[in-house]
mmCIF file of C-alpha atoms and ligand atoms in Angstrom:
data_model
loop_
_atom_site.group_PDB
_atom_site.id
_atom_site.type_symbol
_atom_site.label_atom_id
_atom_site.label_comp_id
_atom_site.label_asym_id
_atom_site.label_seq_id
_atom_site.Cartn_x
_atom_site.Cartn_y
_atom_site.Cartn_z
ATOM 1 C CA UNK U 1 0.000 0.000 0.000
ATOM 2 C CA UNK U 2 0.947 3.615 -0.550
ATOM 3 C CA UNK U 3 2.778 5.116 2.397
ATOM 4 C CA UNK U 4 0.209 7.307 4.180
ATOM 5 C CA UNK U 5 3.004 9.783 4.932
ATOM 6 C CA UNK U 6 3.417 10.418 1.219
ATOM 7 C CA UNK U 7 -0.241 11.389 0.914
ATOM 8 C CA UNK U 8 0.051 13.537 4.034
ATOM 9 C CA UNK U 9 3.035 15.491 2.731
ATOM 10 C CA UNK U 10 1.477 15.888 -0.716
ATOM 11 C CA UNK U 11 -1.694 17.203 0.903
ATOM 12 C CA UNK U 12 0.346 19.673 2.965
ATOM 13 C CA UNK U 13 2.224 20.883 -0.088
ATOM 14 C CA UNK U 14 -0.935 21.288 -2.172
ATOM 15 C CA UNK U 15 -3.312 22.723 0.414
ATOM 16 C CA UNK U 16 -0.974 24.221 3.039
ATOM 17 C CA UNK U 17 -2.868 22.468 5.827
ATOM 18 C CA UNK U 18 -2.333 19.493 8.133
ATOM 19 C CA UNK U 19 -4.729 16.676 7.220
ATOM 20 C CA UNK U 20 -6.278 13.814 9.144
ATOM 21 C CA UNK U 21 -5.973 10.458 7.332
ATOM 22 C CA UNK U 22 -8.354 7.539 6.848
ATOM 23 C CA UNK U 23 -8.156 4.210 5.049
ATOM 24 C CA UNK U 24 -10.969 2.044 3.652
ATOM 25 C CA UNK U 25 -10.314 -1.327 1.980
ATOM 26 C CA UNK U 26 -11.658 -2.988 -1.130
ATOM 27 C CA UNK U 27 -13.059 -6.490 -0.828
ATOM 28 C CA UNK U 28 -13.193 -9.924 -2.295
ATOM 29 C CA UNK U 29 -16.325 -11.999 -1.854
ATOM 30 C CA UNK U 30 -15.700 -15.657 -0.988
ATOM 31 C CA UNK U 31 -19.287 -16.680 -1.683
ATOM 32 C CA UNK U 32 -22.807 -15.190 -1.865
ATOM 33 C CA UNK U 33 -23.216 -13.415 -5.208
ATOM 34 C CA UNK U 34 -26.300 -11.340 -6.083
ATOM 35 C CA UNK U 35 -27.842 -12.335 -2.776
ATOM 36 C CA UNK U 36 -27.364 -9.028 -0.921
ATOM 37 C CA UNK U 37 -30.201 -7.123 -2.614
ATOM 38 C CA UNK U 38 -32.383 -10.217 -2.101
ATOM 39 C CA UNK U 39 -31.854 -9.681 1.659
ATOM 40 C CA UNK U 40 -29.791 -12.874 1.774
ATOM 41 C CA UNK U 41 -26.283 -13.837 2.892
ATOM 42 C CA UNK U 42 -22.803 -12.903 1.689
ATOM 43 C CA UNK U 43 -19.329 -13.816 2.935
ATOM 44 C CA UNK U 44 -16.772 -11.201 1.875
ATOM 45 C CA UNK U 45 -13.276 -10.366 3.121
ATOM 46 C CA UNK U 46 -11.697 -6.896 3.264
ATOM 47 C CA UNK U 47 -8.375 -6.943 1.396
ATOM 48 C CA UNK U 48 -5.071 -5.119 1.522
ATOM 49 C CA UNK U 49 -5.951 -2.871 -1.418
ATOM 50 C CA UNK U 50 -7.517 0.351 -0.219
ATOM 51 C CA UNK U 51 -8.380 4.004 -0.649
ATOM 52 C CA UNK U 52 -6.619 6.590 1.495
ATOM 53 C CA UNK U 53 -8.282 9.932 2.221
ATOM 54 C CA UNK U 54 -6.583 12.983 3.740
ATOM 55 C CA UNK U 55 -8.864 15.814 4.831
ATOM 56 C CA UNK U 56 -8.429 19.322 6.236
ATOM 57 C CA UNK U 57 -10.932 22.162 6.724
ATOM 58 C CA UNK U 58 -11.049 25.278 4.503
ATOM 59 C CA UNK U 59 -12.384 28.702 5.356
ATOM 60 C CA UNK U 60 -13.349 29.827 1.830
ATOM 61 C CA UNK U 61 -16.550 27.755 1.534
ATOM 62 C CA UNK U 62 -15.063 25.513 -1.157
ATOM 63 C CA UNK U 63 -14.782 21.775 -1.429
ATOM 64 C CA UNK U 64 -11.567 20.969 -3.264
ATOM 65 C CA UNK U 65 -10.951 17.351 -4.214
ATOM 66 C CA UNK U 66 -7.664 16.006 -5.480
ATOM 67 C CA UNK U 67 -7.364 12.479 -6.874
ATOM 68 C CA UNK U 68 -3.735 11.503 -6.975
ATOM 69 C CA UNK U 69 -4.460 8.547 -9.255
ATOM 70 C CA UNK U 70 -5.783 10.887 -11.949
ATOM 71 C CA UNK U 71 -3.587 13.895 -11.092
ATOM 72 C CA UNK U 72 -6.797 15.903 -11.176
ATOM 73 C CA UNK U 73 -8.276 18.585 -8.922
ATOM 74 C CA UNK U 74 -11.989 19.545 -8.811
ATOM 75 C CA UNK U 75 -13.534 22.462 -6.953
ATOM 76 C CA UNK U 76 -17.132 22.808 -5.759
ATOM 77 C CA UNK U 77 -19.000 25.292 -3.593
ATOM 78 C CA UNK U 78 -19.899 23.766 -0.219
ATOM 79 C CA UNK U 79 -23.271 25.583 -0.385
ATOM 80 C CA UNK U 80 -24.285 24.266 -3.796
ATOM 81 C CA UNK U 81 -26.398 21.116 -4.238
ATOM 82 C CA UNK U 82 -24.107 18.412 -5.678
ATOM 83 C CA UNK U 83 -25.086 16.995 -9.054
ATOM 84 C CA UNK U 84 -23.720 13.732 -10.495
ATOM 85 C CA UNK U 85 -21.567 14.099 -13.618
ATOM 86 C CA UNK U 86 -20.257 10.576 -14.352
ATOM 87 C CA UNK U 87 -16.840 11.497 -13.005
ATOM 88 C CA UNK U 88 -14.736 10.112 -10.128
ATOM 89 C CA UNK U 89 -15.809 13.143 -8.069
ATOM 90 C CA UNK U 90 -19.375 11.722 -8.019
ATOM 91 C CA UNK U 91 -18.335 9.394 -5.187
ATOM 92 C CA UNK U 92 -17.023 12.033 -2.764
ATOM 93 C CA UNK U 93 -19.703 14.533 -3.826
ATOM 94 C CA UNK U 94 -22.333 11.820 -3.425
ATOM 95 C CA UNK U 95 -21.131 11.490 0.165
ATOM 96 C CA UNK U 96 -21.575 15.245 0.619
ATOM 97 C CA UNK U 97 -25.043 15.055 -0.909
ATOM 98 C CA UNK U 98 -26.189 12.151 1.318
ATOM 99 C CA UNK U 99 -24.792 13.795 4.466
ATOM 100 C CA UNK U 100 -26.575 17.036 3.597
ATOM 101 C CA UNK U 101 -29.755 15.039 3.120
ATOM 102 C CA UNK U 102 -29.252 13.664 6.631
ATOM 103 C CA UNK U 103 -29.433 17.243 7.878
ATOM 104 C CA UNK U 104 -25.711 17.905 8.320
ATOM 105 C CA UNK U 105 -24.117 21.187 7.347
ATOM 106 C CA UNK U 106 -21.035 20.284 5.349
ATOM 107 C CA UNK U 107 -18.404 23.035 5.479
ATOM 108 C CA UNK U 108 -15.608 23.606 2.981
ATOM 109 C CA UNK U 109 -12.724 21.129 2.975
ATOM 110 C CA UNK U 110 -9.742 19.901 1.027
ATOM 111 C CA UNK U 111 -9.652 16.169 0.350
ATOM 112 C CA UNK U 112 -6.738 14.257 -1.157
ATOM 113 C CA UNK U 113 -7.485 10.759 -2.373
ATOM 114 C CA UNK U 114 -5.311 7.873 -3.429
ATOM 115 C CA UNK U 115 -6.190 4.242 -3.981
ATOM 116 C CA UNK U 116 -4.722 0.967 -5.190
ATOM 117 C CA UNK U 117 -7.905 -1.110 -5.532
ATOM 118 C CA UNK U 118 -7.732 -1.979 -9.245
ATOM 119 C CA UNK U 119 -10.534 -0.041 -10.965
ATOM 120 C CA UNK U 120 -13.315 -1.916 -12.739
ATOM 121 C CA UNK U 121 -12.046 -5.253 -11.443
ATOM 122 C CA UNK U 122 -14.952 -6.163 -9.177
ATOM 123 C CA UNK U 123 -12.947 -5.532 -5.998
ATOM 124 C CA UNK U 124 -15.110 -2.585 -4.869
ATOM 125 C CA UNK U 125 -12.892 0.397 -5.502
ATOM 126 C CA UNK U 126 -15.985 2.605 -5.378
ATOM 127 C CA UNK U 127 -17.120 1.307 -1.968
ATOM 128 C CA UNK U 128 -13.604 1.928 -0.630
ATOM 129 C CA UNK U 129 -13.742 5.480 -1.978
ATOM 130 C CA UNK U 130 -17.191 6.104 -0.482
ATOM 131 C CA UNK U 131 -16.343 4.720 2.940
ATOM 132 C CA UNK U 132 -12.978 6.530 3.151
ATOM 133 C CA UNK U 133 -14.688 9.803 2.189
ATOM 134 C CA UNK U 134 -17.550 9.186 4.630
ATOM 135 C CA UNK U 135 -15.109 8.680 7.493
ATOM 136 C CA UNK U 136 -13.142 11.781 6.499
ATOM 137 C CA UNK U 137 -16.130 14.108 6.102
ATOM 138 C CA UNK U 138 -17.987 12.867 9.201
ATOM 139 C CA UNK U 139 -14.822 13.371 11.264
ATOM 140 C CA UNK U 140 -14.674 16.937 9.970
ATOM 141 C CA UNK U 141 -18.259 17.646 11.014
ATOM 142 C CA UNK U 142 -17.774 15.891 14.344
ATOM 143 C CA UNK U 143 -20.102 12.916 13.824
ATOM 144 C CA UNK U 144 -19.174 9.312 14.511
ATOM 145 C CA UNK U 145 -21.350 6.671 12.860
ATOM 146 C CA UNK U 146 -21.071 2.958 13.661
ATOM 147 C CA UNK U 147 -19.756 0.790 10.800
ATOM 148 C CA UNK U 148 -23.158 -0.606 9.712
ATOM 149 C CA UNK U 149 -24.581 2.936 9.466
ATOM 150 C CA UNK U 150 -21.586 4.100 7.423
ATOM 151 C CA UNK U 151 -22.217 1.144 5.124
ATOM 152 C CA UNK U 152 -25.869 2.130 4.572
ATOM 153 C CA UNK U 153 -24.853 5.717 3.828
ATOM 154 C CA UNK U 154 -22.244 4.459 1.340
ATOM 155 C CA UNK U 155 -24.823 2.257 -0.367
ATOM 156 C CA UNK U 156 -27.143 5.261 -0.631
ATOM 157 C CA UNK U 157 -24.375 7.192 -2.417
ATOM 158 C CA UNK U 158 -24.450 4.457 -5.084
ATOM 159 C CA UNK U 159 -28.236 4.033 -5.195
ATOM 160 C CA UNK U 160 -29.342 7.651 -4.956
ATOM 161 C CA UNK U 161 -26.446 9.690 -6.383
ATOM 162 C CA UNK U 162 -24.294 7.569 -8.683
ATOM 163 C CA UNK U 163 -27.248 5.570 -10.013
ATOM 164 C CA UNK U 164 -25.949 2.049 -9.349
ATOM 165 C CA UNK U 165 -28.627 -0.224 -7.951
ATOM 166 C CA UNK U 166 -26.247 -2.271 -5.788
ATOM 167 C CA UNK U 167 -26.798 -4.018 -2.462
ATOM 168 C CA UNK U 168 -25.042 -3.444 0.849
ATOM 169 C CA UNK U 169 -22.211 -5.993 0.684
ATOM 170 C CA UNK U 170 -19.311 -3.899 -0.587
ATOM 171 C CA UNK U 171 -19.787 -0.910 1.680
ATOM 172 C CA UNK U 172 -20.489 -3.173 4.644
ATOM 173 C CA UNK U 173 -17.273 -5.147 4.412
ATOM 174 C CA UNK U 174 -15.216 -2.039 3.675
ATOM 175 C CA UNK U 175 -16.540 -0.460 6.877
ATOM 176 C CA UNK U 176 -16.588 -3.565 9.102
ATOM 177 C CA UNK U 177 -13.976 -6.057 7.896
ATOM 178 C CA UNK U 178 -11.517 -7.672 10.272
ATOM 179 C CA UNK U 179 -7.946 -8.780 9.749
ATOM 180 C CA UNK U 180 -7.602 -12.528 9.044
ATOM 181 C CA UNK U 181 -11.365 -13.006 9.022
ATOM 182 C CA UNK U 182 -14.220 -13.447 6.577
ATOM 183 C CA UNK U 183 -17.535 -11.853 7.497
ATOM 184 C CA UNK U 184 -20.851 -13.662 7.124
ATOM 185 C CA UNK U 185 -23.440 -10.925 6.730
ATOM 186 C CA UNK U 186 -27.186 -11.298 6.937
ATOM 187 C CA UNK U 187 -28.241 -8.541 4.552
ATOM 188 C CA UNK U 188 -31.736 -8.442 6.069
ATOM 189 C CA UNK U 189 -30.873 -7.151 9.524
ATOM 190 C CA UNK U 190 -27.138 -6.500 9.033
ATOM 191 C CA UNK U 191 -26.179 -8.906 11.812
ATOM 192 C CA UNK U 192 -22.880 -10.652 11.154
ATOM 193 C CA UNK U 193 -20.429 -13.287 12.318
ATOM 194 C CA UNK U 194 -16.684 -13.297 11.784
ATOM 195 C CA UNK U 195 -15.006 -16.526 10.741
ATOM 196 C CA UNK U 196 -11.199 -16.844 10.955
ATOM 197 C CA UNK U 197 -9.353 -17.702 7.768
ATOM 198 C CA UNK U 198 -6.749 -20.342 8.636
ATOM 199 C CA UNK U 199 -3.159 -19.060 8.430
ATOM 200 C CA UNK U 200 -2.248 -21.747 5.899
ATOM 201 C CA UNK U 201 -4.859 -20.535 3.401
ATOM 202 C CA UNK U 202 -3.984 -17.777 0.900
ATOM 203 C CA UNK U 203 -6.399 -15.564 -1.012
ATOM 204 C CA UNK U 204 -5.180 -15.508 -4.589
ATOM 205 C CA UNK U 205 -7.072 -12.926 -6.633
ATOM 206 C CA UNK U 206 -6.779 -13.322 -10.400
ATOM 207 C CA UNK U 207 -7.830 -10.384 -12.537
ATOM 208 C CA UNK U 208 -9.157 -11.479 -15.934
ATOM 209 C CA UNK U 209 -8.548 -7.881 -17.108
ATOM 210 C CA UNK U 210 -12.098 -7.839 -18.485
ATOM 211 C CA UNK U 211 -13.685 -4.648 -17.162
ATOM 212 C CA UNK U 212 -16.610 -4.947 -14.823
ATOM 213 C CA UNK U 213 -19.232 -2.296 -14.039
ATOM 214 C CA UNK U 214 -22.451 -2.365 -12.024
ATOM 215 C CA UNK U 215 -23.843 0.882 -13.397
ATOM 216 C CA UNK U 216 -26.688 -0.172 -15.682
ATOM 217 C CA UNK U 217 -26.432 -3.084 -18.121
ATOM 218 C CA UNK U 218 -26.316 -6.718 -17.167
ATOM 219 C CA UNK U 219 -26.253 -6.230 -13.388
ATOM 220 C CA UNK U 220 -29.564 -4.399 -13.598
ATOM 221 C CA UNK U 221 -31.130 -6.947 -15.945
ATOM 222 C CA UNK U 222 -30.152 -9.904 -13.772
ATOM 223 C CA UNK U 223 -31.504 -8.194 -10.707
ATOM 224 C CA UNK U 224 -34.803 -7.441 -12.444
ATOM 225 C CA UNK U 225 -35.102 -11.035 -13.715
ATOM 226 C CA UNK U 226 -34.555 -12.508 -10.265
ATOM 227 C CA UNK U 227 -36.990 -10.040 -8.710
ATOM 228 C CA UNK U 228 -39.649 -10.936 -11.284
ATOM 229 C CA UNK U 229 -39.386 -14.577 -10.157
ATOM 230 C CA UNK U 230 -39.758 -13.458 -6.562
ATOM 231 C CA UNK U 231 -42.924 -11.505 -7.376
ATOM 232 C CA UNK U 232 -44.510 -14.627 -8.901
ATOM 233 C CA UNK U 233 -43.758 -16.742 -5.838
ATOM 234 C CA UNK U 234 -45.012 -13.956 -3.592
ATOM 235 C CA UNK U 235 -48.250 -13.674 -5.552
ATOM 236 C CA UNK U 236 -49.007 -17.312 -4.668
ATOM 237 C CA UNK U 237 -47.969 -17.780 -1.124
ATOM 238 C CA UNK U 238 -47.273 -14.264 0.232
ATOM 239 C CA UNK U 239 -44.528 -13.493 2.782
ATOM 240 C CA UNK U 240 -41.868 -13.633 0.049
ATOM 241 C CA UNK U 241 -40.926 -9.970 -0.360
ATOM 242 C CA UNK U 242 -37.379 -11.060 -1.273
ATOM 243 C CA UNK U 243 -35.833 -14.231 -2.687
ATOM 244 C CA UNK U 244 -34.256 -14.717 0.734
ATOM 245 C CA UNK U 245 -37.705 -15.949 1.781
ATOM 246 C CA UNK U 246 -38.173 -18.364 -1.127
ATOM 247 C CA UNK U 247 -37.257 -22.053 -1.306
ATOM 248 C CA UNK U 248 -36.294 -24.348 -4.149
ATOM 249 C CA UNK U 249 -39.669 -26.061 -3.646
ATOM 250 C CA UNK U 250 -41.424 -22.729 -4.323
ATOM 251 C CA UNK U 251 -39.436 -22.458 -7.506
ATOM 252 C CA UNK U 252 -40.408 -25.936 -8.669
ATOM 253 C CA UNK U 253 -44.037 -25.223 -7.884
ATOM 254 C CA UNK U 254 -44.405 -21.908 -9.698
ATOM 255 C CA UNK U 255 -41.358 -21.869 -11.970
ATOM 256 C CA UNK U 256 -43.512 -22.690 -15.015
ATOM 257 C CA UNK U 257 -45.111 -19.242 -14.715
ATOM 258 C CA UNK U 258 -41.707 -17.560 -14.972
ATOM 259 C CA UNK U 259 -39.646 -16.810 -18.048
ATOM 260 C CA UNK U 260 -36.864 -19.398 -18.365
ATOM 261 C CA UNK U 261 -34.330 -16.689 -17.509
ATOM 262 C CA UNK U 262 -36.175 -15.539 -14.393
ATOM 263 C CA UNK U 263 -36.406 -19.143 -13.247
ATOM 264 C CA UNK U 264 -32.667 -19.680 -13.633
ATOM 265 C CA UNK U 265 -31.717 -16.372 -11.941
ATOM 266 C CA UNK U 266 -33.911 -17.252 -8.967
ATOM 267 C CA UNK U 267 -32.490 -20.765 -8.843
ATOM 268 C CA UNK U 268 -29.039 -19.253 -8.494
ATOM 269 C CA UNK U 269 -30.041 -16.761 -5.801
ATOM 270 C CA UNK U 270 -31.998 -19.256 -3.673
ATOM 271 C CA UNK U 271 -29.315 -21.949 -3.866
ATOM 272 C CA UNK U 272 -26.516 -19.399 -3.368
ATOM 273 C CA UNK U 273 -28.072 -18.314 -0.088
ATOM 274 C CA UNK U 274 -28.040 -21.920 1.102
ATOM 275 C CA UNK U 275 -24.451 -22.398 -0.050
ATOM 276 C CA UNK U 276 -23.312 -19.227 1.670
ATOM 277 C CA UNK U 277 -24.708 -20.234 5.048
ATOM 278 C CA UNK U 278 -23.196 -23.712 4.622
ATOM 279 C CA UNK U 279 -19.863 -22.150 3.617
ATOM 280 C CA UNK U 280 -19.734 -19.991 6.734
ATOM 281 C CA UNK U 281 -20.452 -23.030 8.889
ATOM 282 C CA UNK U 282 -17.699 -24.947 7.100
ATOM 283 C CA UNK U 283 -15.235 -22.111 7.643
ATOM 284 C CA UNK U 284 -16.199 -21.794 11.308
ATOM 285 C CA UNK U 285 -15.478 -25.463 11.904
ATOM 286 C CA UNK U 286 -12.289 -25.287 9.812
ATOM 287 C CA UNK U 287 -13.624 -27.533 7.038
ATOM 288 C CA UNK U 288 -11.778 -25.836 4.210
ATOM 289 C CA UNK U 289 -12.359 -28.676 1.794
ATOM 290 C CA UNK U 290 -16.116 -28.247 2.086
ATOM 291 C CA UNK U 291 -15.763 -24.497 1.603
ATOM 292 C CA UNK U 292 -13.816 -25.162 -1.614
ATOM 293 C CA UNK U 293 -16.533 -27.510 -2.905
ATOM 294 C CA UNK U 294 -19.219 -24.935 -2.194
ATOM 295 C CA UNK U 295 -17.198 -22.286 -4.047
ATOM 296 C CA UNK U 296 -16.941 -24.591 -7.057
ATOM 297 C CA UNK U 297 -20.692 -25.183 -7.042
ATOM 298 C CA UNK U 298 -21.264 -21.439 -6.596
ATOM 299 C CA UNK U 299 -19.221 -20.720 -9.709
ATOM 300 C CA UNK U 300 -21.169 -23.248 -11.736
ATOM 301 C CA UNK U 301 -24.432 -21.689 -10.598
ATOM 302 C CA UNK U 302 -23.190 -18.123 -11.192
ATOM 303 C CA UNK U 303 -21.961 -18.990 -14.667
ATOM 304 C CA UNK U 304 -24.671 -21.360 -15.932
ATOM 305 C CA UNK U 305 -27.846 -20.345 -14.083
ATOM 306 C CA UNK U 306 -27.286 -16.676 -13.388
ATOM 307 C CA UNK U 307 -25.199 -16.257 -16.564
ATOM 308 C CA UNK U 308 -23.142 -13.713 -14.661
ATOM 309 C CA UNK U 309 -19.718 -14.872 -15.818
ATOM 310 C CA UNK U 310 -17.814 -14.461 -19.085
ATOM 311 C CA UNK U 311 -15.565 -16.668 -21.166
ATOM 312 C CA UNK U 312 -12.398 -15.267 -19.563
ATOM 313 C CA UNK U 313 -13.570 -15.783 -15.964
ATOM 314 C CA UNK U 314 -14.757 -19.318 -16.756
ATOM 315 C CA UNK U 315 -11.360 -19.970 -18.311
ATOM 316 C CA UNK U 316 -9.538 -18.584 -15.249
ATOM 317 C CA UNK U 317 -11.560 -20.877 -12.974
ATOM 318 C CA UNK U 318 -11.083 -23.881 -15.251
ATOM 319 C CA UNK U 319 -7.319 -23.385 -15.534
ATOM 320 C CA UNK U 320 -6.978 -23.323 -11.742
ATOM 321 C CA UNK U 321 -8.660 -26.697 -11.230
ATOM 322 C CA UNK U 322 -5.692 -29.034 -11.395
ATOM 323 C CA UNK U 323 -3.056 -26.680 -9.993
ATOM 324 C CA UNK U 324 -1.419 -27.929 -6.769
ATOM 325 C CA UNK U 325 -2.820 -26.329 -3.625
ATOM 326 C CA UNK U 326 -6.217 -25.208 -4.968
ATOM 327 C CA UNK U 327 -9.013 -25.378 -2.403
ATOM 328 C CA UNK U 328 -11.725 -23.540 -4.341
ATOM 329 C CA UNK U 329 -12.066 -21.037 -7.197
ATOM 330 C CA UNK U 330 -14.890 -18.855 -8.450
ATOM 331 C CA UNK U 331 -15.680 -15.547 -10.096
ATOM 332 C CA UNK U 332 -16.128 -12.907 -7.385
ATOM 333 C CA UNK U 333 -18.177 -9.697 -7.342
ATOM 334 C CA UNK U 334 -20.866 -8.255 -9.582
ATOM 335 C CA UNK U 335 -19.924 -10.365 -12.604
ATOM 336 C CA UNK U 336 -19.352 -10.149 -16.378
ATOM 337 C CA UNK U 337 -15.618 -9.710 -15.848
ATOM 338 C CA UNK U 338 -13.356 -8.735 -13.003
ATOM 339 C CA UNK U 339 -11.541 -11.227 -10.791
ATOM 340 C CA UNK U 340 -11.642 -14.791 -9.638
ATOM 341 C CA UNK U 341 -10.940 -15.666 -6.009
ATOM 342 C CA UNK U 342 -8.843 -18.742 -5.436
ATOM 343 C CA UNK U 343 -8.386 -20.196 -1.988
ATOM 344 C CA UNK U 344 -4.982 -21.840 -2.104
ATOM 345 C CA UNK U 345 -2.730 -23.608 0.392
ATOM 346 C CA UNK U 346 -0.320 -20.918 1.546
ATOM 347 C CA UNK U 347 2.787 -22.981 0.778
ATOM 348 C CA UNK U 348 1.694 -23.337 -2.869
ATOM 349 C CA UNK U 349 0.364 -19.813 -3.390
ATOM 350 C CA UNK U 350 3.322 -18.319 -5.268
ATOM 351 C CA UNK U 351 3.757 -21.241 -7.614
ATOM 352 C CA UNK U 352 -0.012 -21.334 -8.130
ATOM 353 C CA UNK U 353 -0.151 -17.640 -9.031
ATOM 354 C CA UNK U 354 2.723 -17.956 -11.478
ATOM 355 C CA UNK U 355 1.383 -21.019 -13.227
ATOM 356 C CA UNK U 356 -2.159 -19.661 -13.418
ATOM 357 C CA UNK U 357 -0.873 -16.434 -14.982
ATOM 358 C CA UNK U 358 1.099 -18.255 -17.618
ATOM 359 C CA UNK U 359 -1.718 -20.685 -18.442
ATOM 360 C CA UNK U 360 -4.228 -17.823 -18.748
ATOM 361 C CA UNK U 361 -1.929 -15.761 -20.958
ATOM 362 C CA UNK U 362 -1.251 -18.764 -23.197
ATOM 363 C CA UNK U 363 -4.963 -19.569 -23.508
ATOM 364 C CA UNK U 364 -6.450 -16.085 -23.921
ATOM 365 C CA UNK U 365 -3.577 -13.870 -25.055
ATOM 366 C CA UNK U 366 -4.292 -11.576 -22.090
ATOM 367 C CA UNK U 367 -1.693 -10.952 -19.348
ATOM 368 C CA UNK U 368 -3.628 -11.241 -16.082
ATOM 369 C CA UNK U 369 -2.752 -9.535 -12.813
ATOM 370 C CA UNK U 370 -2.581 -11.981 -9.955
ATOM 371 C CA UNK U 371 -2.342 -10.868 -6.317
ATOM 372 C CA UNK U 372 -1.797 -12.869 -3.160
ATOM 373 C CA UNK U 373 -3.884 -10.911 -0.650
ATOM 374 C CA UNK U 374 -4.687 -11.157 3.010
ATOM 375 C CA UNK U 375 -7.823 -10.377 4.965
ATOM 376 C CA UNK U 376 -7.530 -6.870 6.381
ATOM 377 C CA UNK U 377 -9.250 -4.569 8.830
ATOM 378 C CA UNK U 378 -12.191 -2.418 7.775
ATOM 379 C CA UNK U 379 -12.044 1.364 7.477
ATOM 380 C CA UNK U 380 -10.371 3.390 10.217
ATOM 381 C CA UNK U 381 -8.413 6.513 10.968
ATOM 382 C CA UNK U 382 -4.675 6.180 10.435
ATOM 383 C CA UNK U 383 -3.352 9.459 11.754
HETATM 384 C C1 LIG H 1 -21.648 -5.757 -6.720
HETATM 385 C C2 LIG H 1 -22.630 -4.978 -5.862
HETATM 386 C C3 LIG H 1 -22.982 -5.762 -4.603
HETATM 387 C C4 LIG H 1 -23.430 -7.180 -4.939
HETATM 388 C C5 LIG H 1 -22.455 -7.840 -5.901
HETATM 389 C C6 LIG H 1 -22.946 -9.176 -6.384
HETATM 390 O O1 LIG H 1 -20.437 -5.882 -6.058
HETATM 391 O O2 LIG H 1 -22.094 -3.736 -5.500
HETATM 392 O O3 LIG H 1 -23.960 -5.076 -3.872
HETATM 393 O O4 LIG H 1 -24.736 -7.190 -5.435
HETATM 394 O O5 LIG H 1 -22.176 -7.032 -7.022
HETATM 395 O O6 LIG H 1 -22.937 -10.099 -5.362
#
C-alpha cells in the first residue's frame, strides 16, 4: 500500500494544511453473489488494497478534491447542491449530498485521495472510496457513525447519487472487515459473524482484465429477472418480499409461470443463499475442503444459471482446477468480468499464481494480474 506519509506530505504541499488520514479497503467476496439485494447472505473479506483519504478544513466555503491517481483537482461550492456528472468526483460529492440530506451542514474542505484497488475489477474500488470519504467528512463535522450505518450511507451514495442499484455488501465489508477473518453478513438485519481464515490458506485474486461495471447493463437486468421470479412466488404464497424468503420447492411449484431466464436467476439466488450459510459453517469449523466444494458449485451456478460470468472468468476458474494447492475457485463480485478468487494452500500460493498467470496468458492472449492478498481490517483513521 501507498505510504500514508506520502499522501500527508502531498496534501500539505498542495493545500498548506495538516490533514487527518483515513483508510478504507476494497473487498473480495468468498461466496454469496447477487444475494445481498435479495436480503440474503454474503461472505466477503476486506483486502489489503484500499483508498486513502486525507482531509483538512477550509475557510473559503469551497470543497476541493484532489485524486492523486488521476492527477486531477476539482472544486465545488460547499453551499451548492451536488449533481452527479459521471466522473470520479461523483463518489465524494455523493457522500456530501447524502450527508446534507441527513441534515448535516457540510463546510468547505480539502480532500486528497489515493487508492490501489484496481478499478473496474470487481474488488469494490468505489465502496472503498465512499467509505474513506464518509469517514473523512464525518470526522470533519464531528459525527461518529457505527460501521453498519456508514455502510448504509455508502450504499445510498451508489443508489441515490451515482445511479448504481447495488446491495449493501461492498460498503459493509469495507466499513466492518476484520484482519484474518471473513464476514458472514445477513443482509436483512445487518447482523454478522466473523469466521477466521486459517493461516495456511492464501487468497489468490486473479484479474481477468475484463472490465466490470455495475452501473446499468447486465447487473440491472439480472436483478430485475430474479426479482420478477420473486414476485410470482409472492403472488401465490405471500410473505416472500425477497428471494431470501423463497425455497427451491417454491421455484419448482411456480417456476412454469416464470420466463426461463427468471427461473434460472432465482435458482441461483436461492441456492446461493443456502451455499453461503453452509460455507460460513464450514469455515467456522475449519472444514476448508467443504468451503472449496461450495465455491466450485457457486461458480457453476453463477456462470450457468445466473449467466453472470464471461468466457475469460470461466477460463480462469477452469485453468486453476488441477493446480497444486487449490481449495476452491470462483468468479467474485458483480460479474461479467473482473476477478476470480482462489483459496490456495499458503505454501503453494506463489507457484499457483505464477502457473495460473502463464496458463491464462497462453490460452487467452491476455496478461492477467494476480495478487496474493490477506484479509484486512475495515475502514479506520490512520493518523
Ligand atoms: C456488486 C454490488 C454488490 C453485490 C455484488 C454481487 O459488487 O455492488 O452489492 O450485489 O455485485 O454479489
